[in-house]
């Protein structure tokens, strides 16, 4: 193995935290409460069809697959050993599930009675559980099978260039939404390395914005340790 780059695990940690949070909220949710259900629906799939919402859970999952297919999978084909078409097919399956969940959520909000919403909420929760299982398995496959292949086939600089293209493609509000999940999901070593790299490569206002986000989202002991290791 030649390289050490891992473009997948840090962002996957954030997506896993997002999925666990969704799962926690859904299984404790009172679908009889229409106001709270509207809030839950907005967080889950607001504007999913036009993909405008920076914070929506299903948007984050869908964007992630698009970014991998645009910036990583094309060059990775050459070392993919047939893995890339399988991962793309999994993306299509995940996307079908996400659209179905978005449609079911719209339909649930149109129901007039609390008992109908409770029944539909149970079914929605079960569908999201199935999505969660499939998404977790997919991300693990990328980390276990694809990361080593990419380390063998490409230099860290080559993979860094793909990562740079992904970062540049992000609207700032979506980047901050994703980082609000990623930062608290990283361990202290990863956080220190991430903030150190940011400090070396990003303009000071960006470093400050991300540091402010970290201070707000990460527990204070871990954040302070990471800051001091990064020399912030
Ligand atoms: Fe993927
Ligand atoms: Fe992924």
PDB file of C-alpha atoms and ligand atoms in Angstrom:
ATOM      1  CA  UNK A   1       0.000   0.000   0.000  1.00  0.00           C
ATOM      2  CA  UNK A   2       1.495   3.303  -1.046  1.00  0.00           C
ATOM      3  CA  UNK A   3      -0.810   6.090   0.128  1.00  0.00           C
ATOM      4  CA  UNK A   4      -2.525   7.060   3.357  1.00  0.00           C
ATOM      5  CA  UNK A   5      -5.395   9.167   1.990  1.00  0.00           C
ATOM      6  CA  UNK A   6      -8.949   8.378   3.070  1.00  0.00           C
ATOM      7  CA  UNK A   7     -11.546  10.606   1.418  1.00  0.00           C
ATOM      8  CA  UNK A   8     -14.447   8.540   2.723  1.00  0.00           C
ATOM      9  CA  UNK A   9     -14.322   7.900   6.472  1.00  0.00           C
ATOM     10  CA  UNK A  10     -14.463  11.505   7.796  1.00  0.00           C
ATOM     11  CA  UNK A  11     -17.541  12.422   5.750  1.00  0.00           C
ATOM     12  CA  UNK A  12     -19.111   9.021   6.437  1.00  0.00           C
ATOM     13  CA  UNK A  13     -18.732   9.646  10.175  1.00  0.00           C
ATOM     14  CA  UNK A  14     -20.813  12.788   9.746  1.00  0.00           C
ATOM     15  CA  UNK A  15     -23.430  10.994   7.645  1.00  0.00           C
ATOM     16  CA  UNK A  16     -23.632   8.160  10.197  1.00  0.00           C
ATOM     17  CA  UNK A  17     -24.203  10.688  13.006  1.00  0.00           C
ATOM     18  CA  UNK A  18     -26.938  12.283  10.880  1.00  0.00           C
ATOM     19  CA  UNK A  19     -28.610   8.899  10.262  1.00  0.00           C
ATOM     20  CA  UNK A  20     -28.431   7.893  13.950  1.00  0.00           C
ATOM     21  CA  UNK A  21     -29.996  11.225  14.927  1.00  0.00           C
ATOM     22  CA  UNK A  22     -32.776  10.739  12.388  1.00  0.00           C
ATOM     23  CA  UNK A  23     -33.402   7.226  13.701  1.00  0.00           C
ATOM     24  CA  UNK A  24     -33.568   8.496  17.311  1.00  0.00           C
ATOM     25  CA  UNK A  25     -35.998  11.258  16.394  1.00  0.00           C
ATOM     26  CA  UNK A  26     -38.260   9.070  14.255  1.00  0.00           C
ATOM     27  CA  UNK A  27     -38.747   6.259  16.723  1.00  0.00           C
ATOM     28  CA  UNK A  28     -39.647   8.661  19.555  1.00  0.00           C
ATOM     29  CA  UNK A  29     -41.820  10.909  17.379  1.00  0.00           C
ATOM     30  CA  UNK A  30     -45.521  11.490  18.078  1.00  0.00           C
ATOM     31  CA  UNK A  31     -47.124  11.446  14.618  1.00  0.00           C
ATOM     32  CA  UNK A  32     -50.439  12.498  16.202  1.00  0.00           C
ATOM     33  CA  UNK A  33     -48.850  15.950  16.713  1.00  0.00           C
ATOM     34  CA  UNK A  34     -49.251  17.578  13.298  1.00  0.00           C
ATOM     35  CA  UNK A  35     -47.100  20.652  14.056  1.00  0.00           C
ATOM     36  CA  UNK A  36     -44.146  18.578  15.258  1.00  0.00           C
ATOM     37  CA  UNK A  37     -44.606  16.206  12.312  1.00  0.00           C
ATOM     38  CA  UNK A  38     -44.364  19.120   9.879  1.00  0.00           C
ATOM     39  CA  UNK A  39     -41.069  20.143  11.498  1.00  0.00           C
ATOM     40  CA  UNK A  40     -39.753  16.586  11.282  1.00  0.00           C
ATOM     41  CA  UNK A  41     -40.818  16.350   7.624  1.00  0.00           C
ATOM     42  CA  UNK A  42     -39.086  19.638   6.806  1.00  0.00           C
ATOM     43  CA  UNK A  43     -35.815  18.482   8.376  1.00  0.00           C
ATOM     44  CA  UNK A  44     -36.084  15.153   6.583  1.00  0.00           C
ATOM     45  CA  UNK A  45     -36.866  16.165   3.052  1.00  0.00           C
ATOM     46  CA  UNK A  46     -37.447  19.875   2.686  1.00  0.00           C
ATOM     47  CA  UNK A  47     -37.165  20.800  -0.971  1.00  0.00           C
ATOM     48  CA  UNK A  48     -35.751  17.381  -1.772  1.00  0.00           C
ATOM     49  CA  UNK A  49     -37.112  17.462  -5.300  1.00  0.00           C
ATOM     50  CA  UNK A  50     -35.153  20.595  -6.118  1.00  0.00           C
ATOM     51  CA  UNK A  51     -32.347  19.882  -3.654  1.00  0.00           C
ATOM     52  CA  UNK A  52     -32.148  23.414  -2.316  1.00  0.00           C
ATOM     53  CA  UNK A  53     -31.997  22.805   1.396  1.00  0.00           C
ATOM     54  CA  UNK A  54     -28.557  22.793   2.979  1.00  0.00           C
ATOM     55  CA  UNK A  55     -29.593  20.945   6.108  1.00  0.00           C
ATOM     56  CA  UNK A  56     -32.130  18.373   4.942  1.00  0.00           C
ATOM     57  CA  UNK A  57     -31.154  14.809   5.799  1.00  0.00           C
ATOM     58  CA  UNK A  58     -32.183  13.161   2.525  1.00  0.00           C
ATOM     59  CA  UNK A  59     -30.513  15.977   0.558  1.00  0.00           C
ATOM     60  CA  UNK A  60     -27.226  15.342   2.372  1.00  0.00           C
ATOM     61  CA  UNK A  61     -27.368  11.633   1.583  1.00  0.00           C
ATOM     62  CA  UNK A  62     -28.236  12.232  -2.074  1.00  0.00           C
ATOM     63  CA  UNK A  63     -25.562  14.906  -2.595  1.00  0.00           C
ATOM     64  CA  UNK A  64     -22.913  12.605  -1.139  1.00  0.00           C
ATOM     65  CA  UNK A  65     -23.508   9.957  -3.803  1.00  0.00           C
ATOM     66  CA  UNK A  66     -23.472  12.596  -6.564  1.00  0.00           C
ATOM     67  CA  UNK A  67     -20.132  13.973  -5.345  1.00  0.00           C
ATOM     68  CA  UNK A  68     -18.514  10.522  -5.274  1.00  0.00           C
ATOM     69  CA  UNK A  69     -19.762   9.756  -8.779  1.00  0.00           C
ATOM     70  CA  UNK A  70     -18.621  13.117 -10.145  1.00  0.00           C
ATOM     71  CA  UNK A  71     -15.148  13.385  -8.596  1.00  0.00           C
ATOM     72  CA  UNK A  72     -13.909  10.022  -7.286  1.00  0.00           C
ATOM     73  CA  UNK A  73     -15.486   7.150  -9.195  1.00  0.00           C
ATOM     74  CA  UNK A  74     -14.388   8.160 -12.744  1.00  0.00           C
ATOM     75  CA  UNK A  75     -10.636   8.003 -11.985  1.00  0.00           C
ATOM     76  CA  UNK A  76     -11.185   5.121  -9.526  1.00  0.00           C
ATOM     77  CA  UNK A  77     -12.588   2.943 -12.339  1.00  0.00           C
ATOM     78  CA  UNK A  78      -9.038   2.031 -13.345  1.00  0.00           C
ATOM     79  CA  UNK A  79      -8.347   0.228 -10.050  1.00  0.00           C
ATOM     80  CA  UNK A  80     -11.923  -0.564  -9.070  1.00  0.00           C
ATOM     81  CA  UNK A  81     -11.840  -4.292  -9.945  1.00  0.00           C
ATOM     82  CA  UNK A  82     -15.520  -4.136 -10.879  1.00  0.00           C
ATOM     83  CA  UNK A  83     -16.304  -2.514  -7.531  1.00  0.00           C
ATOM     84  CA  UNK A  84     -17.292   0.900  -8.930  1.00  0.00           C
ATOM     85  CA  UNK A  85     -20.308  -0.333 -10.984  1.00  0.00           C
ATOM     86  CA  UNK A  86     -21.537  -2.179  -7.871  1.00  0.00           C
ATOM     87  CA  UNK A  87     -21.209   0.988  -5.755  1.00  0.00           C
ATOM     88  CA  UNK A  88     -23.046   3.020  -8.427  1.00  0.00           C
ATOM     89  CA  UNK A  89     -25.863   0.456  -8.479  1.00  0.00           C
ATOM     90  CA  UNK A  90     -26.050   0.770  -4.675  1.00  0.00           C
ATOM     91  CA  UNK A  91     -26.299   4.568  -5.085  1.00  0.00           C
ATOM     92  CA  UNK A  92     -29.275   4.062  -7.420  1.00  0.00           C
ATOM     93  CA  UNK A  93     -30.933   1.779  -4.890  1.00  0.00           C
ATOM     94  CA  UNK A  94     -30.330   4.301  -2.070  1.00  0.00           C
ATOM     95  CA  UNK A  95     -31.679   7.112  -4.235  1.00  0.00           C
ATOM     96  CA  UNK A  96     -34.873   5.135  -4.979  1.00  0.00           C
ATOM     97  CA  UNK A  97     -35.369   4.601  -1.247  1.00  0.00           C
ATOM     98  CA  UNK A  98     -34.773   8.314  -0.491  1.00  0.00           C
ATOM     99  CA  UNK A  99     -37.328   9.463  -3.087  1.00  0.00           C
ATOM    100  CA  UNK A 100     -39.875   6.931  -1.785  1.00  0.00           C
ATOM    101  CA  UNK A 101     -39.386   8.184   1.790  1.00  0.00           C
ATOM    102  CA  UNK A 102     -39.784  11.799   0.611  1.00  0.00           C
ATOM    103  CA  UNK A 103     -43.017  10.901  -1.216  1.00  0.00           C
ATOM    104  CA  UNK A 104     -44.357   8.930   1.776  1.00  0.00           C
ATOM    105  CA  UNK A 105     -43.624  11.909   4.034  1.00  0.00           C
ATOM    106  CA  UNK A 106     -45.595  14.234   1.741  1.00  0.00           C
ATOM    107  CA  UNK A 107     -48.493  11.746   1.718  1.00  0.00           C
ATOM    108  CA  UNK A 108     -48.392  11.425   5.520  1.00  0.00           C
ATOM    109  CA  UNK A 109     -48.774  15.181   5.966  1.00  0.00           C
ATOM    110  CA  UNK A 110     -51.935  15.107   3.824  1.00  0.00           C
ATOM    111  CA  UNK A 111     -53.693  12.620   6.143  1.00  0.00           C
ATOM    112  CA  UNK A 112     -56.453  14.243   8.159  1.00  0.00           C
ATOM    113  CA  UNK A 113     -56.632  12.058  11.255  1.00  0.00           C
ATOM    114  CA  UNK A 114     -54.102  11.440  14.025  1.00  0.00           C
ATOM    115  CA  UNK A 115     -54.596   7.658  13.962  1.00  0.00           C
ATOM    116  CA  UNK A 116     -53.922   7.514  10.200  1.00  0.00           C
ATOM    117  CA  UNK A 117     -50.751   9.556  10.705  1.00  0.00           C
ATOM    118  CA  UNK A 118     -49.625   7.227  13.508  1.00  0.00           C
ATOM    119  CA  UNK A 119     -50.037   4.168  11.227  1.00  0.00           C
ATOM    120  CA  UNK A 120     -48.262   5.892   8.338  1.00  0.00           C
ATOM    121  CA  UNK A 121     -45.546   7.056  10.755  1.00  0.00           C
ATOM    122  CA  UNK A 122     -44.848   3.475  11.817  1.00  0.00           C
ATOM    123  CA  UNK A 123     -44.461   2.443   8.165  1.00  0.00           C
ATOM    124  CA  UNK A 124     -42.244   5.485   7.462  1.00  0.00           C
ATOM    125  CA  UNK A 125     -40.044   4.629  10.431  1.00  0.00           C
ATOM    126  CA  UNK A 126     -39.616   1.072   9.134  1.00  0.00           C
ATOM    127  CA  UNK A 127     -38.677   2.318   5.649  1.00  0.00           C
ATOM    128  CA  UNK A 128     -36.120   4.711   7.119  1.00  0.00           C
ATOM    129  CA  UNK A 129     -34.699   1.835   9.199  1.00  0.00           C
ATOM    130  CA  UNK A 130     -34.227  -0.144   5.968  1.00  0.00           C
ATOM    131  CA  UNK A 131     -32.526   2.874   4.336  1.00  0.00           C
ATOM    132  CA  UNK A 132     -30.254   3.223   7.347  1.00  0.00           C
ATOM    133  CA  UNK A 133     -29.144  -0.420   7.153  1.00  0.00           C
ATOM    134  CA  UNK A 134     -28.488  -0.142   3.405  1.00  0.00           C
ATOM    135  CA  UNK A 135     -26.648   3.189   3.732  1.00  0.00           C
ATOM    136  CA  UNK A 136     -24.450   1.944   6.590  1.00  0.00           C
ATOM    137  CA  UNK A 137     -23.529  -1.205   4.645  1.00  0.00           C
ATOM    138  CA  UNK A 138     -22.720   0.865   1.539  1.00  0.00           C
ATOM    139  CA  UNK A 139     -20.457   3.300   3.398  1.00  0.00           C
ATOM    140  CA  UNK A 140     -18.673   0.454   5.138  1.00  0.00           C
ATOM    141  CA  UNK A 141     -18.063  -1.223   1.794  1.00  0.00           C
ATOM    142  CA  UNK A 142     -16.469   1.962   0.453  1.00  0.00           C
ATOM    143  CA  UNK A 143     -14.224   2.209   3.520  1.00  0.00           C
ATOM    144  CA  UNK A 144     -13.265  -1.483   3.669  1.00  0.00           C
ATOM    145  CA  UNK A 145     -12.926  -2.250  -0.064  1.00  0.00           C
ATOM    146  CA  UNK A 146     -12.406   0.993  -1.979  1.00  0.00           C
ATOM    147  CA  UNK A 147     -10.098   2.983   0.323  1.00  0.00           C
ATOM    148  CA  UNK A 148      -7.308   0.317   0.162  1.00  0.00           C
ATOM    149  CA  UNK A 149      -7.636   0.042  -3.642  1.00  0.00           C
ATOM    150  CA  UNK A 150      -7.304   3.811  -4.008  1.00  0.00           C
ATOM    151  CA  UNK A 151      -4.294   3.888  -1.680  1.00  0.00           C
ATOM    152  CA  UNK A 152      -2.597   1.284  -3.874  1.00  0.00           C
ATOM    153  CA  UNK A 153      -3.522   2.923  -7.165  1.00  0.00           C
ATOM    154  CA  UNK A 154      -3.151   6.642  -6.510  1.00  0.00           C
ATOM    155  CA  UNK A 155      -0.877   9.001  -4.631  1.00  0.00           C
ATOM    156  CA  UNK A 156      -2.132  11.080  -1.716  1.00  0.00           C
ATOM    157  CA  UNK A 157      -1.640  14.165  -3.907  1.00  0.00           C
ATOM    158  CA  UNK A 158      -3.901  12.724  -6.621  1.00  0.00           C
ATOM    159  CA  UNK A 159      -6.619  11.912  -4.101  1.00  0.00           C
ATOM    160  CA  UNK A 160      -6.124  15.322  -2.487  1.00  0.00           C
ATOM    161  CA  UNK A 161      -6.866  16.924  -5.862  1.00  0.00           C
ATOM    162  CA  UNK A 162     -10.176  15.022  -6.091  1.00  0.00           C
ATOM    163  CA  UNK A 163     -11.029  16.158  -2.584  1.00  0.00           C
ATOM    164  CA  UNK A 164     -10.197  19.755  -3.497  1.00  0.00           C
ATOM    165  CA  UNK A 165     -12.595  19.563  -6.450  1.00  0.00           C
ATOM    166  CA  UNK A 166     -15.364  18.255  -4.183  1.00  0.00           C
ATOM    167  CA  UNK A 167     -14.796  21.011  -1.613  1.00  0.00           C
ATOM    168  CA  UNK A 168     -14.809  23.694  -4.329  1.00  0.00           C
ATOM    169  CA  UNK A 169     -18.107  22.323  -5.683  1.00  0.00           C
ATOM    170  CA  UNK A 170     -19.881  22.826  -2.339  1.00  0.00           C
ATOM    171  CA  UNK A 171     -22.050  25.916  -1.745  1.00  0.00           C
ATOM    172  CA  UNK A 172     -20.818  27.398   1.594  1.00  0.00           C
ATOM    173  CA  UNK A 173     -24.109  26.817   3.440  1.00  0.00           C
ATOM    174  CA  UNK A 174     -24.124  23.119   2.515  1.00  0.00           C
ATOM    175  CA  UNK A 175     -20.497  22.760   3.562  1.00  0.00           C
ATOM    176  CA  UNK A 176     -21.290  24.252   6.974  1.00  0.00           C
ATOM    177  CA  UNK A 177     -24.348  21.973   7.303  1.00  0.00           C
ATOM    178  CA  UNK A 178     -22.205  18.898   6.585  1.00  0.00           C
ATOM    179  CA  UNK A 179     -19.414  20.069   8.904  1.00  0.00           C
ATOM    180  CA  UNK A 180     -21.927  20.543  11.711  1.00  0.00           C
ATOM    181  CA  UNK A 181     -22.338  16.731  11.618  1.00  0.00           C
ATOM    182  CA  UNK A 182     -18.732  15.844  10.751  1.00  0.00           C
ATOM    183  CA  UNK A 183     -16.890  17.857  13.409  1.00  0.00           C
ATOM    184  CA  UNK A 184     -18.610  16.327  16.461  1.00  0.00           C
ATOM    185  CA  UNK A 185     -18.308  12.861  14.859  1.00  0.00           C
ATOM    186  CA  UNK A 186     -14.482  12.998  14.567  1.00  0.00           C
ATOM    187  CA  UNK A 187     -12.093  11.806  17.264  1.00  0.00           C
ATOM    188  CA  UNK A 188      -9.603  14.278  18.714  1.00  0.00           C
ATOM    189  CA  UNK A 189      -6.732  13.221  16.422  1.00  0.00           C
ATOM    190  CA  UNK A 190      -8.860  13.577  13.298  1.00  0.00           C
ATOM    191  CA  UNK A 191     -10.189  16.936  14.491  1.00  0.00           C
ATOM    192  CA  UNK A 192      -6.681  18.269  15.161  1.00  0.00           C
ATOM    193  CA  UNK A 193      -5.454  17.102  11.733  1.00  0.00           C
ATOM    194  CA  UNK A 194      -8.531  18.517  10.016  1.00  0.00           C
ATOM    195  CA  UNK A 195      -8.194  21.933  11.663  1.00  0.00           C
ATOM    196  CA  UNK A 196      -4.432  21.956  11.043  1.00  0.00           C
ATOM    197  CA  UNK A 197      -4.910  21.239   7.333  1.00  0.00           C
ATOM    198  CA  UNK A 198      -7.627  23.883   7.136  1.00  0.00           C
ATOM    199  CA  UNK A 199      -5.342  26.436   8.738  1.00  0.00           C
ATOM    200  CA  UNK A 200      -2.604  25.691   6.194  1.00  0.00           C
ATOM    201  CA  UNK A 201      -4.892  25.768   3.155  1.00  0.00           C
ATOM    202  CA  UNK A 202      -7.921  27.993   3.735  1.00  0.00           C
ATOM    203  CA  UNK A 203      -8.383  31.775   4.057  1.00  0.00           C
ATOM    204  CA  UNK A 204      -8.556  33.068   7.685  1.00  0.00           C
ATOM    205  CA  UNK A 205     -12.316  33.896   7.556  1.00  0.00           C
ATOM    206  CA  UNK A 206     -13.057  30.263   6.572  1.00  0.00           C
ATOM    207  CA  UNK A 207     -10.835  28.950   9.383  1.00  0.00           C
ATOM    208  CA  UNK A 208     -12.651  31.222  11.834  1.00  0.00           C
ATOM    209  CA  UNK A 209     -16.116  30.169  10.617  1.00  0.00           C
ATOM    210  CA  UNK A 210     -15.258  26.459  10.954  1.00  0.00           C
ATOM    211  CA  UNK A 211     -13.574  27.023  14.348  1.00  0.00           C
ATOM    212  CA  UNK A 212     -16.694  28.834  15.589  1.00  0.00           C
ATOM    213  CA  UNK A 213     -18.819  25.925  14.361  1.00  0.00           C
ATOM    214  CA  UNK A 214     -16.530  23.421  16.100  1.00  0.00           C
ATOM    215  CA  UNK A 215     -16.694  25.378  19.362  1.00  0.00           C
ATOM    216  CA  UNK A 216     -20.489  25.310  19.163  1.00  0.00           C
ATOM    217  CA  UNK A 217     -20.938  21.663  18.122  1.00  0.00           C
ATOM    218  CA  UNK A 218     -18.093  19.586  19.614  1.00  0.00           C
ATOM    219  CA  UNK A 219     -17.965  18.834  23.335  1.00  0.00           C
ATOM    220  CA  UNK A 220     -15.653  21.366  24.917  1.00  0.00           C
ATOM    221  CA  UNK A 221     -12.953  19.040  26.312  1.00  0.00           C
ATOM    222  CA  UNK A 222     -12.398  17.341  22.912  1.00  0.00           C
ATOM    223  CA  UNK A 223     -12.579  20.617  21.024  1.00  0.00           C
ATOM    224  CA  UNK A 224     -10.088  22.396  23.293  1.00  0.00           C
ATOM    225  CA  UNK A 225      -7.635  19.478  23.041  1.00  0.00           C
ATOM    226  CA  UNK A 226      -7.948  19.430  19.215  1.00  0.00           C
ATOM    227  CA  UNK A 227      -7.480  23.213  19.030  1.00  0.00           C
ATOM    228  CA  UNK A 228      -4.363  23.142  21.108  1.00  0.00           C
ATOM    229  CA  UNK A 229      -2.864  20.241  19.084  1.00  0.00           C
ATOM    230  CA  UNK A 230      -3.633  22.142  15.860  1.00  0.00           C
ATOM    231  CA  UNK A 231      -2.094  25.340  17.254  1.00  0.00           C
ATOM    232  CA  UNK A 232      -5.301  27.322  16.822  1.00  0.00           C
TER     233      UNK A 232
HETATM  234 FE1  LIG B   1     -21.218   5.979  -1.999  1.00  0.00          FE
HETATM  235 FE1  LIG B   2     -19.695   7.385   0.510  1.00  0.00          FE
END
